[in-house]
Tab-separated table of N, CA and C in Angstrom:
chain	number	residue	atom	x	y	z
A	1249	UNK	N	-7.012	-5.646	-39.621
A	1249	UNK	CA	-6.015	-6.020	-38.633
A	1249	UNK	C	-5.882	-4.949	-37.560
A	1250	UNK	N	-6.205	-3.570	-37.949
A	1250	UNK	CA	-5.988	-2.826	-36.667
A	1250	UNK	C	-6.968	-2.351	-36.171
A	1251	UNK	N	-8.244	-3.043	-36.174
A	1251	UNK	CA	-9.277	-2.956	-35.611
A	1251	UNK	C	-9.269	-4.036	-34.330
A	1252	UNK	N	-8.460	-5.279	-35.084
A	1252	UNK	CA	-8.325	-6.054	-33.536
A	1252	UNK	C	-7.503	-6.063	-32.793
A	1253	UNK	N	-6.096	-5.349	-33.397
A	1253	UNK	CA	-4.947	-4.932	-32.194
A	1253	UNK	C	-6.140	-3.764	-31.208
A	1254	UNK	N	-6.574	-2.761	-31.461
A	1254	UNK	CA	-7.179	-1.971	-31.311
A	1254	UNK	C	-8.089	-2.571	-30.039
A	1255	UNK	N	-8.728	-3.413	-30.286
A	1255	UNK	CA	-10.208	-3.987	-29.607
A	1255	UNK	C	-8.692	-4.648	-28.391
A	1256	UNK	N	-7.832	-5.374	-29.234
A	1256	UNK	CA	-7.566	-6.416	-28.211
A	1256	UNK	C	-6.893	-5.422	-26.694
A	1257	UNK	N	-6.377	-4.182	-27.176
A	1257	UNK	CA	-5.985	-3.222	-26.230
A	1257	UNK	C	-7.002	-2.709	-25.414
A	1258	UNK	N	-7.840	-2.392	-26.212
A	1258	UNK	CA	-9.144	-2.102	-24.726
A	1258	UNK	C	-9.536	-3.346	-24.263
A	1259	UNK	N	-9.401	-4.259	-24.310
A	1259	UNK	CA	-9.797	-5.671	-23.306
A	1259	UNK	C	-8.915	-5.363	-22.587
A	1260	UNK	N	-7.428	-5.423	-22.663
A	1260	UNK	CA	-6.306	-5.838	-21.667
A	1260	UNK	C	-6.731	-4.110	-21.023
A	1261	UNK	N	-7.061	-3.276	-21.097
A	1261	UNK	CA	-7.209	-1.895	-20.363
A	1261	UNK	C	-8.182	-2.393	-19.273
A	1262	UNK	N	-9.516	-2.987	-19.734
A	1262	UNK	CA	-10.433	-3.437	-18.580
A	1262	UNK	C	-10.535	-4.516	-17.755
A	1263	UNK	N	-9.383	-5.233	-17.839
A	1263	UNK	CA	-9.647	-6.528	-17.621
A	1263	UNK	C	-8.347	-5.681	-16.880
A	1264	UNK	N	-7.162	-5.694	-16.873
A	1264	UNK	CA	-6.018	-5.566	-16.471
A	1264	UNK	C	-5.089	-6.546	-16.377
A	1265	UNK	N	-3.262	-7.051	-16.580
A	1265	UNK	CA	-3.157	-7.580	-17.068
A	1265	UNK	C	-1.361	-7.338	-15.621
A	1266	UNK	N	-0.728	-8.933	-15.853
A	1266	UNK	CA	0.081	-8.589	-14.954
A	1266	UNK	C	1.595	-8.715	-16.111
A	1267	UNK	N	2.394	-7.739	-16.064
A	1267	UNK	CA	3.075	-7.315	-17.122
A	1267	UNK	C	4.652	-8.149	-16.388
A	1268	UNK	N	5.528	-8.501	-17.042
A	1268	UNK	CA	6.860	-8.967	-16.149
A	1268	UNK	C	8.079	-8.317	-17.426
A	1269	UNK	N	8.577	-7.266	-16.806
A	1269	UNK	CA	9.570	-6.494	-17.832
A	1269	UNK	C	11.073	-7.052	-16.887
A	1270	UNK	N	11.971	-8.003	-17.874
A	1270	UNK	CA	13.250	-8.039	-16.832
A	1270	UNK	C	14.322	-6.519	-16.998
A	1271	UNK	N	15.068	-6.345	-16.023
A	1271	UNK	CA	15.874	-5.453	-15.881
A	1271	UNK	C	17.435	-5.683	-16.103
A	1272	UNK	N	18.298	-4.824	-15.708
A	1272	UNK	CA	19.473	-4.897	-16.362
A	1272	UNK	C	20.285	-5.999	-15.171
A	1273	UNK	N	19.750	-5.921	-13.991
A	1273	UNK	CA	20.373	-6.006	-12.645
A	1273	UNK	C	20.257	-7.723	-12.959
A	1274	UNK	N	19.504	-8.238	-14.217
A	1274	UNK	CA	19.032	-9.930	-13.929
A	1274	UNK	C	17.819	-10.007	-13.222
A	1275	UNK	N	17.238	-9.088	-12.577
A	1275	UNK	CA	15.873	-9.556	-11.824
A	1275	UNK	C	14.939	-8.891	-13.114
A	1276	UNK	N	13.406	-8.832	-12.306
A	1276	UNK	CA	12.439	-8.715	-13.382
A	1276	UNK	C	11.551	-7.935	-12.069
A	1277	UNK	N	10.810	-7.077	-13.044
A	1277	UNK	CA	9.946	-6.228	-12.184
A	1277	UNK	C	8.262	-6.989	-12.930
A	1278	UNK	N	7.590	-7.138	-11.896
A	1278	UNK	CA	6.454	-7.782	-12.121
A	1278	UNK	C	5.326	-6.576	-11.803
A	1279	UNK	N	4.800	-6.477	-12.603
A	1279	UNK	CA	3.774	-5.068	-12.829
A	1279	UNK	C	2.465	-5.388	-13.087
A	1280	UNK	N	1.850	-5.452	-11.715
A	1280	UNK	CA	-0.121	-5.516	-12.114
A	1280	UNK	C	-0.514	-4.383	-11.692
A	1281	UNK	N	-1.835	-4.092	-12.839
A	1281	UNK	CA	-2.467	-2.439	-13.395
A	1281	UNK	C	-4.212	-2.876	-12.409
A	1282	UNK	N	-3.849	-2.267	-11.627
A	1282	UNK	CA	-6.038	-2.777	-11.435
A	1282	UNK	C	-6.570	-1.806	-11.810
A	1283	UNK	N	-7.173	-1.902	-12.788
A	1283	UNK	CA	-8.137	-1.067	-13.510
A	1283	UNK	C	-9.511	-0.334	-13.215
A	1284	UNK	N	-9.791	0.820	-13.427
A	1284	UNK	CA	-10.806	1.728	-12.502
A	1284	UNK	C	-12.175	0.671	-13.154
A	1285	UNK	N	-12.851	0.365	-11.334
A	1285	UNK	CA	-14.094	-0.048	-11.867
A	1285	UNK	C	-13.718	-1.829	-11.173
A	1286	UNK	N	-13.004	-2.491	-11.236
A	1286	UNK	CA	-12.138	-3.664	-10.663
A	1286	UNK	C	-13.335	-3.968	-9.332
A	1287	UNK	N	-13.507	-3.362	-8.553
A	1287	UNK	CA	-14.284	-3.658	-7.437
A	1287	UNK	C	-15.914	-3.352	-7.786
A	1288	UNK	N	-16.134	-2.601	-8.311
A	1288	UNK	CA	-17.420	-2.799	-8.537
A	1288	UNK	C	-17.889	-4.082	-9.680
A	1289	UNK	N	-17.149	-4.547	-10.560
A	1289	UNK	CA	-17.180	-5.684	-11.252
A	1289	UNK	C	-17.265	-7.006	-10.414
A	1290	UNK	N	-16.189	-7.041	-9.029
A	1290	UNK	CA	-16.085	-8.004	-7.690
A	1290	UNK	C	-17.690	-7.807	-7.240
A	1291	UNK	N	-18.143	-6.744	-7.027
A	1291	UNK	CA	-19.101	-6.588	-5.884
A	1291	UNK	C	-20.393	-7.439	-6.846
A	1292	UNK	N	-20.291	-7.248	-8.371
A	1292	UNK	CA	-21.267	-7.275	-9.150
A	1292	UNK	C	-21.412	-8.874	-9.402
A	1293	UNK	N	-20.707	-9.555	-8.841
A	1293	UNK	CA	-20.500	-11.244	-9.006
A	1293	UNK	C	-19.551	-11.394	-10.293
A	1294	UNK	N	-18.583	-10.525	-10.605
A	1294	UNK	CA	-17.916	-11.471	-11.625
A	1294	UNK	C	-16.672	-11.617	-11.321
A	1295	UNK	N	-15.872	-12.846	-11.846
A	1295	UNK	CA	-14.571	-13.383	-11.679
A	1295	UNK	C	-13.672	-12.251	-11.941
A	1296	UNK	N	-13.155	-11.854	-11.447
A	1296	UNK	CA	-11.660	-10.371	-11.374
A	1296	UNK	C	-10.410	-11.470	-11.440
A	1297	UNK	N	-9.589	-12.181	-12.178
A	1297	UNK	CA	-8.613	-12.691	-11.647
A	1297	UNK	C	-7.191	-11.875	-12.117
A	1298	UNK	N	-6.658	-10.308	-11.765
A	1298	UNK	CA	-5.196	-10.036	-12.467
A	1298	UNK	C	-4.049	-10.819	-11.842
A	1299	UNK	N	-4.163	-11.992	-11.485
A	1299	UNK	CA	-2.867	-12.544	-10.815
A	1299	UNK	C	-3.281	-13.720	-10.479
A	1300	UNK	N	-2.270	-14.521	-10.562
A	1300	UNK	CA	-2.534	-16.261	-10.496
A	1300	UNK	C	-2.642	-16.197	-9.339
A	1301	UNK	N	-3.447	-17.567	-8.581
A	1301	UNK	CA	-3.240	-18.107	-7.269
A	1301	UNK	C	-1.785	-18.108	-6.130
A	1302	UNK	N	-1.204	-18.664	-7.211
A	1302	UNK	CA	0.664	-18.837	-6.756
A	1302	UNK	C	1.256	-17.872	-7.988
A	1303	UNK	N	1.967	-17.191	-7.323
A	1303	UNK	CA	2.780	-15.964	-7.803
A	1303	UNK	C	4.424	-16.222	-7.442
A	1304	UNK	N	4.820	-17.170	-8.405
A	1304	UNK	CA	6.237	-17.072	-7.991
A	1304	UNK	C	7.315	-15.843	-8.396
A	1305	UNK	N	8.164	-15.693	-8.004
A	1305	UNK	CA	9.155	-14.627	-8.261
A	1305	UNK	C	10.447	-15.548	-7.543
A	1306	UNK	N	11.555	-14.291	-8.122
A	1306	UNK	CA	12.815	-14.788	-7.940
A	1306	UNK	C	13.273	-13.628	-6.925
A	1307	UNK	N	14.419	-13.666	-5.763
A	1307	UNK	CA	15.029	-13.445	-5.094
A	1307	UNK	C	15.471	-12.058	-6.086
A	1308	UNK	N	14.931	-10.586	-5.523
A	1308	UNK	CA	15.710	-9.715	-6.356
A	1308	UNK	C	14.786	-8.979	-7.591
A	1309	UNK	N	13.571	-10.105	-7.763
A	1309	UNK	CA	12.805	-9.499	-8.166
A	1309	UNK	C	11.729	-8.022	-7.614
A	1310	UNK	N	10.975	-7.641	-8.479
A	1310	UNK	CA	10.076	-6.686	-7.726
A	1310	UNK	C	8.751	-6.337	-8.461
A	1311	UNK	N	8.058	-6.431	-7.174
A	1311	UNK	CA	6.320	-6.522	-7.420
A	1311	UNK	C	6.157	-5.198	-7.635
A	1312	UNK	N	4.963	-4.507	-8.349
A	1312	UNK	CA	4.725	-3.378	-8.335
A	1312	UNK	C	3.010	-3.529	-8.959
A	1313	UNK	N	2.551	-2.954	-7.553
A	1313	UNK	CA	1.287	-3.067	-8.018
A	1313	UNK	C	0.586	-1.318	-8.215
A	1314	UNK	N	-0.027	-1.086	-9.212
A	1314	UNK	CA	-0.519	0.111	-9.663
A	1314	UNK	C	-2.059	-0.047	-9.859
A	1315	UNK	N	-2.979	0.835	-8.255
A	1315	UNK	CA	-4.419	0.916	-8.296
A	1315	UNK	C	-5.148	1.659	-8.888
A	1316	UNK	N	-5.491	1.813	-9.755
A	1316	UNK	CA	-6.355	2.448	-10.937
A	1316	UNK	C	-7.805	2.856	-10.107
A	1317	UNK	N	-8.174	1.862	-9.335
A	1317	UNK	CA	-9.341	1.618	-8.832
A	1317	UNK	C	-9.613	2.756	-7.959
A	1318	UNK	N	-11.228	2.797	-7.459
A	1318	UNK	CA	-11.426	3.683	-6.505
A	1318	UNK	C	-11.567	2.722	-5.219
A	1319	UNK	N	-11.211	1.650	-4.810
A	1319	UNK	CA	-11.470	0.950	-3.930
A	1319	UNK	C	-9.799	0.405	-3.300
A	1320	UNK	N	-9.718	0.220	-2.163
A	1320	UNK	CA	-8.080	-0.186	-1.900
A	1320	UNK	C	-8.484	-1.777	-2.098
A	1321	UNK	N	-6.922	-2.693	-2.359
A	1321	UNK	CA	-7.058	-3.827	-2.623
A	1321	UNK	C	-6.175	-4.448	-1.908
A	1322	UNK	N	-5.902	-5.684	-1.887
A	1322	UNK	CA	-5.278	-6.170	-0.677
A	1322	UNK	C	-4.779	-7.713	-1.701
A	1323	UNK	N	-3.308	-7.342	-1.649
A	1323	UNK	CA	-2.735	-9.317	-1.910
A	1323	UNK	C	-1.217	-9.595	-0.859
A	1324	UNK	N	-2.381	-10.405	-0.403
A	1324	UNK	CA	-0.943	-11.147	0.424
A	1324	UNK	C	-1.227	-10.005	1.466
A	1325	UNK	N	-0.071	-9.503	2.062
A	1325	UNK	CA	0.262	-8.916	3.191
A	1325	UNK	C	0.219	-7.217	2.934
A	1326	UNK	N	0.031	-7.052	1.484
A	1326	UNK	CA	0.218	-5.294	0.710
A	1326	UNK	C	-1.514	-5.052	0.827
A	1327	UNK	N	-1.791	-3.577	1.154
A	1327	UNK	CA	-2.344	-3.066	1.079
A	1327	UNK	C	-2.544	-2.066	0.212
A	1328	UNK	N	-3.377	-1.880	-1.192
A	1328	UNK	CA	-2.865	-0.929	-1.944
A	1328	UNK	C	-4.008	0.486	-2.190
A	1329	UNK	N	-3.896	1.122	-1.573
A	1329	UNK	CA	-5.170	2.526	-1.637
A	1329	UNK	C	-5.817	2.501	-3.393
A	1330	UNK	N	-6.353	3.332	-3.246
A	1330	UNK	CA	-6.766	3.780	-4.802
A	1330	UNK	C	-5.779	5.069	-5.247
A	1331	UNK	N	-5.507	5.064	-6.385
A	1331	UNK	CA	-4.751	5.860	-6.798
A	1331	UNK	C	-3.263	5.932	-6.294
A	1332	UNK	N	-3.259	4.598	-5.458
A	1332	UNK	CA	-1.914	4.598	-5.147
A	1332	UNK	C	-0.820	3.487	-5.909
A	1333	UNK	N	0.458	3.488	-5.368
A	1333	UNK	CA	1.455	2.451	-6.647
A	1333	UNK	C	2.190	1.656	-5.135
A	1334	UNK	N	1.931	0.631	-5.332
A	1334	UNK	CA	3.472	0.023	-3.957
A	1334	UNK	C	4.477	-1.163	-4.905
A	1335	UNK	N	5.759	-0.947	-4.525
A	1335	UNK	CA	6.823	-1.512	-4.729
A	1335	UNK	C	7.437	-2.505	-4.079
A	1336	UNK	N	7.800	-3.757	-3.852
A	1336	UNK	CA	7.972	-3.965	-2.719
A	1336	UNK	C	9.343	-5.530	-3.583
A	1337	UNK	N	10.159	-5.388	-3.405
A	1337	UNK	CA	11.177	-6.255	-4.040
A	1337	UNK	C	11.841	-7.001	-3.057
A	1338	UNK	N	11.822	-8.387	-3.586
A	1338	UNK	CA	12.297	-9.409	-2.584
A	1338	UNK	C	13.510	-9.580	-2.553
A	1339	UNK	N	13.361	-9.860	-1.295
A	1339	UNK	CA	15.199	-10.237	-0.733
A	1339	UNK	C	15.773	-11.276	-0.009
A	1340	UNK	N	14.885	-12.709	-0.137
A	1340	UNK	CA	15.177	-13.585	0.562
A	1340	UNK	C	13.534	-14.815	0.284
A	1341	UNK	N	14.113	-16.209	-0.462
A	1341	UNK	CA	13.373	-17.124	-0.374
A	1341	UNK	C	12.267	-17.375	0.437
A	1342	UNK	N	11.295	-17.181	0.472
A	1342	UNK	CA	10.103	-17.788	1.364
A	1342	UNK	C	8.881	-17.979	0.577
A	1343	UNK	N	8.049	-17.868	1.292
A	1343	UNK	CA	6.676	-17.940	1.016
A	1343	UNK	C	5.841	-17.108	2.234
A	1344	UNK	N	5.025	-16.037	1.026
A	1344	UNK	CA	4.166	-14.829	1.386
A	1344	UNK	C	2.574	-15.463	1.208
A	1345	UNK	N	1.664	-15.581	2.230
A	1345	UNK	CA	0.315	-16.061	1.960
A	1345	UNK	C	-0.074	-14.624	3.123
A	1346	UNK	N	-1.695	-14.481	1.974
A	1346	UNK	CA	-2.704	-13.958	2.755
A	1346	UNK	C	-4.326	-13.727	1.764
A	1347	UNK	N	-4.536	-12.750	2.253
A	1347	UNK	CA	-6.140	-12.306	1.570
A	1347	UNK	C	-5.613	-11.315	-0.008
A	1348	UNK	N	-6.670	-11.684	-0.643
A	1348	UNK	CA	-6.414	-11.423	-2.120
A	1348	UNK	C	-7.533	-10.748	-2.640
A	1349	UNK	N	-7.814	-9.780	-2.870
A	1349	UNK	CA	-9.331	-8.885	-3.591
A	1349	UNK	C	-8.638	-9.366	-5.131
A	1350	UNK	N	-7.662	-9.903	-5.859
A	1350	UNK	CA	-7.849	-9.869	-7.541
A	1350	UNK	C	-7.652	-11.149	-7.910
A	1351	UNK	N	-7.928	-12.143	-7.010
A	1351	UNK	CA	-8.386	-13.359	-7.693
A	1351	UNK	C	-9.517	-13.951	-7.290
A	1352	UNK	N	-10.149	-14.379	-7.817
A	1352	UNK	CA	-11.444	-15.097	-7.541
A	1352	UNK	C	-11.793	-16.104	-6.311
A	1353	UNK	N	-10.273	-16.425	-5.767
A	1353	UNK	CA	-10.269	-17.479	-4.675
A	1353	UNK	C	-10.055	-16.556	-3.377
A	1354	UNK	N	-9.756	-15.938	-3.572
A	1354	UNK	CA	-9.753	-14.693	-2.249
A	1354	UNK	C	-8.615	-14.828	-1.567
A	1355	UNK	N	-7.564	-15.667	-1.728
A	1355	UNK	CA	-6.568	-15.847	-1.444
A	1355	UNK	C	-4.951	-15.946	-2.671
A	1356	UNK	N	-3.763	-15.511	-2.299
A	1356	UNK	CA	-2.653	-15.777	-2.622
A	1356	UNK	C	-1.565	-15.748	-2.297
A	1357	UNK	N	-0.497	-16.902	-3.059
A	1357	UNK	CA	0.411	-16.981	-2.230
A	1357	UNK	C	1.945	-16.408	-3.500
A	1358	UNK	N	2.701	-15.845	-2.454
A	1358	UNK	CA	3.982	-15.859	-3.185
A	1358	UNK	C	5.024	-16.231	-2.754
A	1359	UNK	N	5.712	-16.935	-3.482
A	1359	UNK	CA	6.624	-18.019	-3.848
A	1359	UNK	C	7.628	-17.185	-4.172
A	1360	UNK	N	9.019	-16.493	-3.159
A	1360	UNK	CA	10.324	-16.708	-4.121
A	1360	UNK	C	11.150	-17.082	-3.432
A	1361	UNK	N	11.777	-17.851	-4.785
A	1361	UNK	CA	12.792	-18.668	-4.687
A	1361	UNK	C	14.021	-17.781	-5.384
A	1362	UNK	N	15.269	-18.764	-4.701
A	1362	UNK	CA	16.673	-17.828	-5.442
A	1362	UNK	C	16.282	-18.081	-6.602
């Protein structure tokens, strides 16, 4: 048994995984890890997807994306360096579309609603 908790932790390390921890405030902080190596896996033809197509969130929530990678990545309208972390918590219903390096469709959109 702890050979496959074990294994199943280094998958979610390379693959990377989008984490949603709620907070005290009622919102939820939404946390994707891109993992070193993420773009050369893209460049190499394979499917990268850490984040759905449509990414909904709630009013109050907050994105936090953390680049592991040596390559900057791009969802929606965020730009994220390598080795860098961005935060960015919503404050009003809409819808966020743009270019996407971590899903396979090259595009995503986010959705929040109250």
């Amino acid at each position: 048994m702890r050979r496959g908790i074990g294994l199943g932790l280094v998958a979610v390390a390379l693959v990377g995984a989008i984490v949603v921890v709620a907070t005290n405030r009622g919102s939820r902080d939404l946390r994707i890890v891109v993992p070193p190596g993420t773009m050369e896996r893209i460049e190499a033809g394979e499917q990268v997807e850490l984040l759905p197509r449509v990414l909904e969130v709630r009013v109050g929530d907050r994105l936090v994306i953390v680049n592991d990678d040596d390559a900057t990545h791009q969802v929606g309208p965020y730009l994220v360096g390598p080795g860098q972390r961005l935060e960015q918590r919503f404050t009003r219903p809409g819808r966020i579309e743009g270019l996407c390096t971590l899903h396979p469709s090259g595009e995503v959109a986010i959705v929040v609603r109250d």
